[in-house]
């Protein structure tokens, strides 16, 4: 089923100039970039994006990290895009990430883990609309 997911190339990866390499891996995996922009989030914008984690002990550190530098936001489209992109990203903690995954190859640690991907259709819909309006998404 053709599906869309939301991706962020996080500040640790953009800071190391890795966005081209990561986008190439996304495209080689057969996912199509239907929208993209580089932004530098405010603390409030990062808190709104990660609101589902607001009670977690790592929320303060995570939102500080996410606004520490620019990120590349994109909407990815493909068959079963949500699960396929999660598979390409690998486990949240790079120490547990499988060979060949983005986090295995690029992540620095559990927090600075280089990429974000939506985890379900409902979160994908929220996250896409948080960063993009309909005019910014190509068909
Ligand atoms: P993401 O939302 O960024 O795609 O990552 P995920 O689903 O694999 O992991 P999630 O549980 O949603 O956590 C969101 C992000 O918070 C940071 N984190 N820090 N210090 C910690 O224990 C901890 N746990 C998670 C990571 O940056 C993770 O990607
Ligand atoms: Mg998550």
JSON list of C-alpha atoms and ligand atoms in Angstrom, two decimals:
[
{"chain": "A", "resi": 1, "resn": "UNK", "atom": "CA", "xyz": [0.00, 0.00, 0.00]},
{"chain": "A", "resi": 2, "resn": "UNK", "atom": "CA", "xyz": [1.38, 3.41, -1.03]},
{"chain": "A", "resi": 3, "resn": "UNK", "atom": "CA", "xyz": [2.08, 5.28, 2.17]},
{"chain": "A", "resi": 4, "resn": "UNK", "atom": "CA", "xyz": [3.84, 8.43, 3.41]},
{"chain": "A", "resi": 5, "resn": "UNK", "atom": "CA", "xyz": [6.13, 8.82, 6.38]},
{"chain": "A", "resi": 6, "resn": "UNK", "atom": "CA", "xyz": [7.95, 11.73, 7.96]},
{"chain": "A", "resi": 7, "resn": "UNK", "atom": "CA", "xyz": [11.73, 11.83, 8.30]},
{"chain": "A", "resi": 8, "resn": "UNK", "atom": "CA", "xyz": [14.16, 14.10, 10.13]},
{"chain": "A", "resi": 9, "resn": "UNK", "atom": "CA", "xyz": [17.90, 14.03, 9.55]},
{"chain": "A", "resi": 10, "resn": "UNK", "atom": "CA", "xyz": [18.87, 15.15, 13.06]},
{"chain": "A", "resi": 11, "resn": "UNK", "atom": "CA", "xyz": [21.37, 17.87, 14.06]},
{"chain": "A", "resi": 12, "resn": "UNK", "atom": "CA", "xyz": [24.25, 15.44, 14.71]},
{"chain": "A", "resi": 13, "resn": "UNK", "atom": "CA", "xyz": [24.09, 14.21, 11.10]},
{"chain": "A", "resi": 14, "resn": "UNK", "atom": "CA", "xyz": [23.55, 17.62, 9.47]},
{"chain": "A", "resi": 15, "resn": "UNK", "atom": "CA", "xyz": [26.44, 18.96, 11.57]},
{"chain": "A", "resi": 16, "resn": "UNK", "atom": "CA", "xyz": [28.70, 16.28, 10.05]},
{"chain": "A", "resi": 17, "resn": "UNK", "atom": "CA", "xyz": [27.47, 17.18, 6.53]},
{"chain": "A", "resi": 18, "resn": "UNK", "atom": "CA", "xyz": [25.84, 13.74, 6.10]},
{"chain": "A", "resi": 19, "resn": "UNK", "atom": "CA", "xyz": [22.44, 14.68, 4.71]},
{"chain": "A", "resi": 20, "resn": "UNK", "atom": "CA", "xyz": [23.36, 13.88, 1.10]},
{"chain": "A", "resi": 21, "resn": "UNK", "atom": "CA", "xyz": [24.67, 10.45, 2.04]},
{"chain": "A", "resi": 22, "resn": "UNK", "atom": "CA", "xyz": [21.60, 9.67, 4.15]},
{"chain": "A", "resi": 23, "resn": "UNK", "atom": "CA", "xyz": [19.19, 10.86, 1.45]},
{"chain": "A", "resi": 24, "resn": "UNK", "atom": "CA", "xyz": [21.02, 8.70, -1.10]},
{"chain": "A", "resi": 25, "resn": "UNK", "atom": "CA", "xyz": [20.51, 5.66, 1.16]},
{"chain": "A", "resi": 26, "resn": "UNK", "atom": "CA", "xyz": [16.82, 6.53, 1.52]},
{"chain": "A", "resi": 27, "resn": "UNK", "atom": "CA", "xyz": [16.43, 6.80, -2.27]},
{"chain": "A", "resi": 28, "resn": "UNK", "atom": "CA", "xyz": [18.40, 3.60, -2.92]},
{"chain": "A", "resi": 29, "resn": "UNK", "atom": "CA", "xyz": [15.97, 1.85, -0.57]},
{"chain": "A", "resi": 30, "resn": "UNK", "atom": "CA", "xyz": [13.19, 2.81, -3.00]},
{"chain": "A", "resi": 31, "resn": "UNK", "atom": "CA", "xyz": [11.58, 5.59, -0.99]},
{"chain": "A", "resi": 32, "resn": "UNK", "atom": "CA", "xyz": [10.68, 8.78, -2.88]},
{"chain": "A", "resi": 33, "resn": "UNK", "atom": "CA", "xyz": [11.22, 12.26, -1.39]},
{"chain": "A", "resi": 34, "resn": "UNK", "atom": "CA", "xyz": [7.94, 14.14, -2.02]},
{"chain": "A", "resi": 35, "resn": "UNK", "atom": "CA", "xyz": [8.76, 17.16, 0.20]},
{"chain": "A", "resi": 36, "resn": "UNK", "atom": "CA", "xyz": [11.92, 18.45, 1.86]},
{"chain": "A", "resi": 37, "resn": "UNK", "atom": "CA", "xyz": [13.30, 21.45, 3.78]},
{"chain": "A", "resi": 38, "resn": "UNK", "atom": "CA", "xyz": [16.16, 22.41, 6.10]},
{"chain": "A", "resi": 39, "resn": "UNK", "atom": "CA", "xyz": [15.06, 24.23, 9.26]},
{"chain": "A", "resi": 40, "resn": "UNK", "atom": "CA", "xyz": [16.48, 25.20, 12.64]},
{"chain": "A", "resi": 41, "resn": "UNK", "atom": "CA", "xyz": [13.78, 24.51, 15.24]},
{"chain": "A", "resi": 42, "resn": "UNK", "atom": "CA", "xyz": [13.09, 26.64, 18.28]},
{"chain": "A", "resi": 43, "resn": "UNK", "atom": "CA", "xyz": [12.83, 24.85, 21.64]},
{"chain": "A", "resi": 44, "resn": "UNK", "atom": "CA", "xyz": [9.04, 25.29, 21.51]},
{"chain": "A", "resi": 45, "resn": "UNK", "atom": "CA", "xyz": [8.83, 23.74, 18.04]},
{"chain": "A", "resi": 46, "resn": "UNK", "atom": "CA", "xyz": [10.94, 20.74, 19.15]},
{"chain": "A", "resi": 47, "resn": "UNK", "atom": "CA", "xyz": [8.75, 20.32, 22.25]},
{"chain": "A", "resi": 48, "resn": "UNK", "atom": "CA", "xyz": [5.60, 20.37, 20.11]},
{"chain": "A", "resi": 49, "resn": "UNK", "atom": "CA", "xyz": [7.02, 17.81, 17.72]},
{"chain": "A", "resi": 50, "resn": "UNK", "atom": "CA", "xyz": [8.05, 15.39, 20.51]},
{"chain": "A", "resi": 51, "resn": "UNK", "atom": "CA", "xyz": [5.02, 16.12, 22.75]},
{"chain": "A", "resi": 52, "resn": "UNK", "atom": "CA", "xyz": [4.31, 12.37, 23.07]},
{"chain": "A", "resi": 53, "resn": "UNK", "atom": "CA", "xyz": [7.53, 12.10, 25.11]},
{"chain": "A", "resi": 54, "resn": "UNK", "atom": "CA", "xyz": [6.89, 15.07, 27.41]},
{"chain": "A", "resi": 55, "resn": "UNK", "atom": "CA", "xyz": [6.67, 12.91, 30.55]},
{"chain": "A", "resi": 56, "resn": "UNK", "atom": "CA", "xyz": [9.83, 10.93, 29.72]},
{"chain": "A", "resi": 57, "resn": "UNK", "atom": "CA", "xyz": [13.05, 11.64, 31.65]},
{"chain": "A", "resi": 58, "resn": "UNK", "atom": "CA", "xyz": [14.95, 12.35, 28.43]},
{"chain": "A", "resi": 59, "resn": "UNK", "atom": "CA", "xyz": [12.46, 14.98, 27.11]},
{"chain": "A", "resi": 60, "resn": "UNK", "atom": "CA", "xyz": [14.52, 18.03, 28.18]},
{"chain": "A", "resi": 61, "resn": "UNK", "atom": "CA", "xyz": [17.76, 16.70, 26.78]},
{"chain": "A", "resi": 62, "resn": "UNK", "atom": "CA", "xyz": [16.10, 15.44, 23.57]},
{"chain": "A", "resi": 63, "resn": "UNK", "atom": "CA", "xyz": [14.37, 18.74, 22.78]},
{"chain": "A", "resi": 64, "resn": "UNK", "atom": "CA", "xyz": [17.56, 20.70, 23.54]},
{"chain": "A", "resi": 65, "resn": "UNK", "atom": "CA", "xyz": [19.46, 18.42, 21.14]},
{"chain": "A", "resi": 66, "resn": "UNK", "atom": "CA", "xyz": [16.82, 18.75, 18.41]},
{"chain": "A", "resi": 67, "resn": "UNK", "atom": "CA", "xyz": [17.11, 22.54, 18.38]},
{"chain": "A", "resi": 68, "resn": "UNK", "atom": "CA", "xyz": [20.92, 22.59, 18.71]},
{"chain": "A", "resi": 69, "resn": "UNK", "atom": "CA", "xyz": [21.38, 22.97, 14.95]},
{"chain": "A", "resi": 70, "resn": "UNK", "atom": "CA", "xyz": [19.63, 22.65, 11.58]},
{"chain": "A", "resi": 71, "resn": "UNK", "atom": "CA", "xyz": [17.75, 19.50, 10.58]},
{"chain": "A", "resi": 72, "resn": "UNK", "atom": "CA", "xyz": [16.47, 18.23, 7.23]},
{"chain": "A", "resi": 73, "resn": "UNK", "atom": "CA", "xyz": [12.75, 17.37, 7.28]},
{"chain": "A", "resi": 74, "resn": "UNK", "atom": "CA", "xyz": [11.25, 15.31, 4.51]},
{"chain": "A", "resi": 75, "resn": "UNK", "atom": "CA", "xyz": [8.14, 13.39, 3.54]},
{"chain": "A", "resi": 76, "resn": "UNK", "atom": "CA", "xyz": [8.93, 9.97, 2.09]},
{"chain": "A", "resi": 77, "resn": "UNK", "atom": "CA", "xyz": [6.54, 7.98, -0.07]},
{"chain": "A", "resi": 78, "resn": "UNK", "atom": "CA", "xyz": [6.53, 4.33, -1.06]},
{"chain": "A", "resi": 79, "resn": "UNK", "atom": "CA", "xyz": [4.90, 0.97, -0.51]},
{"chain": "A", "resi": 80, "resn": "UNK", "atom": "CA", "xyz": [4.74, 0.36, 3.24]},
{"chain": "A", "resi": 81, "resn": "UNK", "atom": "CA", "xyz": [6.94, 3.46, 3.73]},
{"chain": "A", "resi": 82, "resn": "UNK", "atom": "CA", "xyz": [6.55, 3.71, 7.52]},
{"chain": "A", "resi": 83, "resn": "UNK", "atom": "CA", "xyz": [7.84, 0.21, 8.31]},
{"chain": "A", "resi": 84, "resn": "UNK", "atom": "CA", "xyz": [10.41, 0.23, 5.52]},
{"chain": "A", "resi": 85, "resn": "UNK", "atom": "CA", "xyz": [11.95, 3.49, 6.71]},
{"chain": "A", "resi": 86, "resn": "UNK", "atom": "CA", "xyz": [11.99, 2.28, 10.35]},
{"chain": "A", "resi": 87, "resn": "UNK", "atom": "CA", "xyz": [13.82, -0.82, 9.13]},
{"chain": "A", "resi": 88, "resn": "UNK", "atom": "CA", "xyz": [16.35, 1.28, 7.20]},
{"chain": "A", "resi": 89, "resn": "UNK", "atom": "CA", "xyz": [16.92, 3.48, 10.30]},
{"chain": "A", "resi": 90, "resn": "UNK", "atom": "CA", "xyz": [17.63, 0.58, 12.67]},
{"chain": "A", "resi": 91, "resn": "UNK", "atom": "CA", "xyz": [17.18, 0.38, 16.45]},
{"chain": "A", "resi": 92, "resn": "UNK", "atom": "CA", "xyz": [16.87, 3.60, 18.50]},
{"chain": "A", "resi": 93, "resn": "UNK", "atom": "CA", "xyz": [20.12, 2.79, 20.32]},
{"chain": "A", "resi": 94, "resn": "UNK", "atom": "CA", "xyz": [22.87, 2.43, 17.70]},
{"chain": "A", "resi": 95, "resn": "UNK", "atom": "CA", "xyz": [24.54, -0.17, 19.90]},
{"chain": "A", "resi": 96, "resn": "UNK", "atom": "CA", "xyz": [21.58, -2.43, 19.05]},
{"chain": "A", "resi": 97, "resn": "UNK", "atom": "CA", "xyz": [21.19, -1.38, 15.40]},
{"chain": "A", "resi": 98, "resn": "UNK", "atom": "CA", "xyz": [21.60, -4.03, 12.69]},
{"chain": "A", "resi": 99, "resn": "UNK", "atom": "CA", "xyz": [24.38, -3.94, 10.10]},
{"chain": "A", "resi": 100, "resn": "UNK", "atom": "CA", "xyz": [23.52, -1.84, 7.08]},
{"chain": "A", "resi": 101, "resn": "UNK", "atom": "CA", "xyz": [21.12, 0.48, 8.93]},
{"chain": "A", "resi": 102, "resn": "UNK", "atom": "CA", "xyz": [21.47, 4.27, 9.06]},
{"chain": "A", "resi": 103, "resn": "UNK", "atom": "CA", "xyz": [21.85, 4.36, 12.84]},
{"chain": "A", "resi": 104, "resn": "UNK", "atom": "CA", "xyz": [24.47, 1.61, 12.80]},
{"chain": "A", "resi": 105, "resn": "UNK", "atom": "CA", "xyz": [26.50, 3.55, 10.24]},
{"chain": "A", "resi": 106, "resn": "UNK", "atom": "CA", "xyz": [25.96, 7.16, 11.34]},
{"chain": "A", "resi": 107, "resn": "UNK", "atom": "CA", "xyz": [24.53, 7.52, 14.89]},
{"chain": "A", "resi": 108, "resn": "UNK", "atom": "CA", "xyz": [26.79, 8.80, 17.67]},
{"chain": "A", "resi": 109, "resn": "UNK", "atom": "CA", "xyz": [24.76, 7.56, 20.66]},
{"chain": "A", "resi": 110, "resn": "UNK", "atom": "CA", "xyz": [21.22, 6.84, 21.90]},
{"chain": "A", "resi": 111, "resn": "UNK", "atom": "CA", "xyz": [20.17, 10.52, 21.69]},
{"chain": "A", "resi": 112, "resn": "UNK", "atom": "CA", "xyz": [22.26, 11.74, 18.75]},
{"chain": "A", "resi": 113, "resn": "UNK", "atom": "CA", "xyz": [21.01, 8.90, 16.57]},
{"chain": "A", "resi": 114, "resn": "UNK", "atom": "CA", "xyz": [21.00, 10.77, 13.24]},
{"chain": "A", "resi": 115, "resn": "UNK", "atom": "CA", "xyz": [17.48, 10.08, 11.98]},
{"chain": "A", "resi": 116, "resn": "UNK", "atom": "CA", "xyz": [13.83, 10.14, 12.99]},
{"chain": "A", "resi": 117, "resn": "UNK", "atom": "CA", "xyz": [11.00, 8.26, 11.30]},
{"chain": "A", "resi": 118, "resn": "UNK", "atom": "CA", "xyz": [7.29, 8.12, 12.12]},
{"chain": "A", "resi": 119, "resn": "UNK", "atom": "CA", "xyz": [6.21, 4.95, 13.94]},
{"chain": "A", "resi": 120, "resn": "UNK", "atom": "CA", "xyz": [2.55, 4.63, 12.80]},
{"chain": "A", "resi": 121, "resn": "UNK", "atom": "CA", "xyz": [0.07, 6.10, 10.28]},
{"chain": "A", "resi": 122, "resn": "UNK", "atom": "CA", "xyz": [-1.45, 8.45, 12.91]},
{"chain": "A", "resi": 123, "resn": "UNK", "atom": "CA", "xyz": [1.94, 9.83, 13.99]},
{"chain": "A", "resi": 124, "resn": "UNK", "atom": "CA", "xyz": [3.01, 10.18, 10.35]},
{"chain": "A", "resi": 125, "resn": "UNK", "atom": "CA", "xyz": [-0.10, 12.26, 9.61]},
{"chain": "A", "resi": 126, "resn": "UNK", "atom": "CA", "xyz": [0.52, 14.51, 12.64]},
{"chain": "A", "resi": 127, "resn": "UNK", "atom": "CA", "xyz": [4.24, 14.92, 11.95]},
{"chain": "A", "resi": 128, "resn": "UNK", "atom": "CA", "xyz": [3.82, 15.67, 8.22]},
{"chain": "A", "resi": 129, "resn": "UNK", "atom": "CA", "xyz": [1.20, 18.33, 8.95]},
{"chain": "A", "resi": 130, "resn": "UNK", "atom": "CA", "xyz": [3.34, 19.79, 11.76]},
{"chain": "A", "resi": 131, "resn": "UNK", "atom": "CA", "xyz": [6.08, 20.72, 9.27]},
{"chain": "A", "resi": 132, "resn": "UNK", "atom": "CA", "xyz": [4.48, 20.88, 5.80]},
{"chain": "A", "resi": 133, "resn": "UNK", "atom": "CA", "xyz": [1.32, 22.29, 4.29]},
{"chain": "A", "resi": 134, "resn": "UNK", "atom": "CA", "xyz": [-0.43, 20.69, 1.31]},
{"chain": "A", "resi": 135, "resn": "UNK", "atom": "CA", "xyz": [1.18, 23.09, -1.20]},
{"chain": "A", "resi": 136, "resn": "UNK", "atom": "CA", "xyz": [4.67, 21.97, -0.11]},
{"chain": "A", "resi": 137, "resn": "UNK", "atom": "CA", "xyz": [4.07, 18.28, -0.82]},
{"chain": "A", "resi": 138, "resn": "UNK", "atom": "CA", "xyz": [4.39, 17.09, -4.41]},
{"chain": "A", "resi": 139, "resn": "UNK", "atom": "CA", "xyz": [2.15, 14.36, -5.83]},
{"chain": "B", "resi": 1, "resn": "LIG", "atom": "P1", "xyz": [12.51, 8.74, 16.72]},
{"chain": "B", "resi": 1, "resn": "LIG", "atom": "O1", "xyz": [11.15, 9.04, 17.32]},
{"chain": "B", "resi": 1, "resn": "LIG", "atom": "O2", "xyz": [13.49, 9.88, 16.87]},
{"chain": "B", "resi": 1, "resn": "LIG", "atom": "O3", "xyz": [12.41, 8.25, 15.31]},
{"chain": "B", "resi": 1, "resn": "LIG", "atom": "O4", "xyz": [13.19, 7.54, 17.52]},
{"chain": "B", "resi": 1, "resn": "LIG", "atom": "P2", "xyz": [12.52, 6.19, 18.02]},
{"chain": "B", "resi": 1, "resn": "LIG", "atom": "O5", "xyz": [11.07, 6.13, 17.63]},
{"chain": "B", "resi": 1, "resn": "LIG", "atom": "O6", "xyz": [13.40, 5.08, 17.58]},
{"chain": "B", "resi": 1, "resn": "LIG", "atom": "O7", "xyz": [12.66, 6.37, 19.59]},
{"chain": "B", "resi": 1, "resn": "LIG", "atom": "P3", "xyz": [11.68, 7.10, 20.63]},
{"chain": "B", "resi": 1, "resn": "LIG", "atom": "O8", "xyz": [11.42, 6.15, 21.74]},
{"chain": "B", "resi": 1, "resn": "LIG", "atom": "O9", "xyz": [10.51, 7.71, 19.91]},
{"chain": "B", "resi": 1, "resn": "LIG", "atom": "O10", "xyz": [12.61, 8.25, 21.20]},
{"chain": "B", "resi": 1, "resn": "LIG", "atom": "C1", "xyz": [12.74, 9.47, 20.54]},
{"chain": "B", "resi": 1, "resn": "LIG", "atom": "C2", "xyz": [14.17, 9.91, 20.56]},
{"chain": "B", "resi": 1, "resn": "LIG", "atom": "O11", "xyz": [14.53, 10.26, 21.89]},
{"chain": "B", "resi": 1, "resn": "LIG", "atom": "C3", "xyz": [15.91, 9.98, 22.10]},
{"chain": "B", "resi": 1, "resn": "LIG", "atom": "N1", "xyz": [16.00, 9.05, 23.21]},
{"chain": "B", "resi": 1, "resn": "LIG", "atom": "N2", "xyz": [16.77, 9.26, 24.24]},
{"chain": "B", "resi": 1, "resn": "LIG", "atom": "N3", "xyz": [18.17, 9.01, 26.70]},
{"chain": "B", "resi": 1, "resn": "LIG", "atom": "C4", "xyz": [17.25, 8.10, 26.38]},
{"chain": "B", "resi": 1, "resn": "LIG", "atom": "O12", "xyz": [16.96, 7.17, 27.10]},
{"chain": "B", "resi": 1, "resn": "LIG", "atom": "C5", "xyz": [16.57, 8.24, 25.08]},
{"chain": "B", "resi": 1, "resn": "LIG", "atom": "N4", "xyz": [15.69, 7.40, 24.58]},
{"chain": "B", "resi": 1, "resn": "LIG", "atom": "C6", "xyz": [15.32, 7.92, 23.40]},
{"chain": "B", "resi": 1, "resn": "LIG", "atom": "C7", "xyz": [16.46, 9.40, 20.81]},
{"chain": "B", "resi": 1, "resn": "LIG", "atom": "O13", "xyz": [16.99, 10.48, 20.02]},
{"chain": "B", "resi": 1, "resn": "LIG", "atom": "C8", "xyz": [15.20, 8.85, 20.16]},
{"chain": "B", "resi": 1, "resn": "LIG", "atom": "O14", "xyz": [15.38, 8.74, 18.76]},
{"chain": "B", "resi": 2, "resn": "LIG", "atom": "MG1", "xyz": [9.73, 7.71, 18.00]}
]
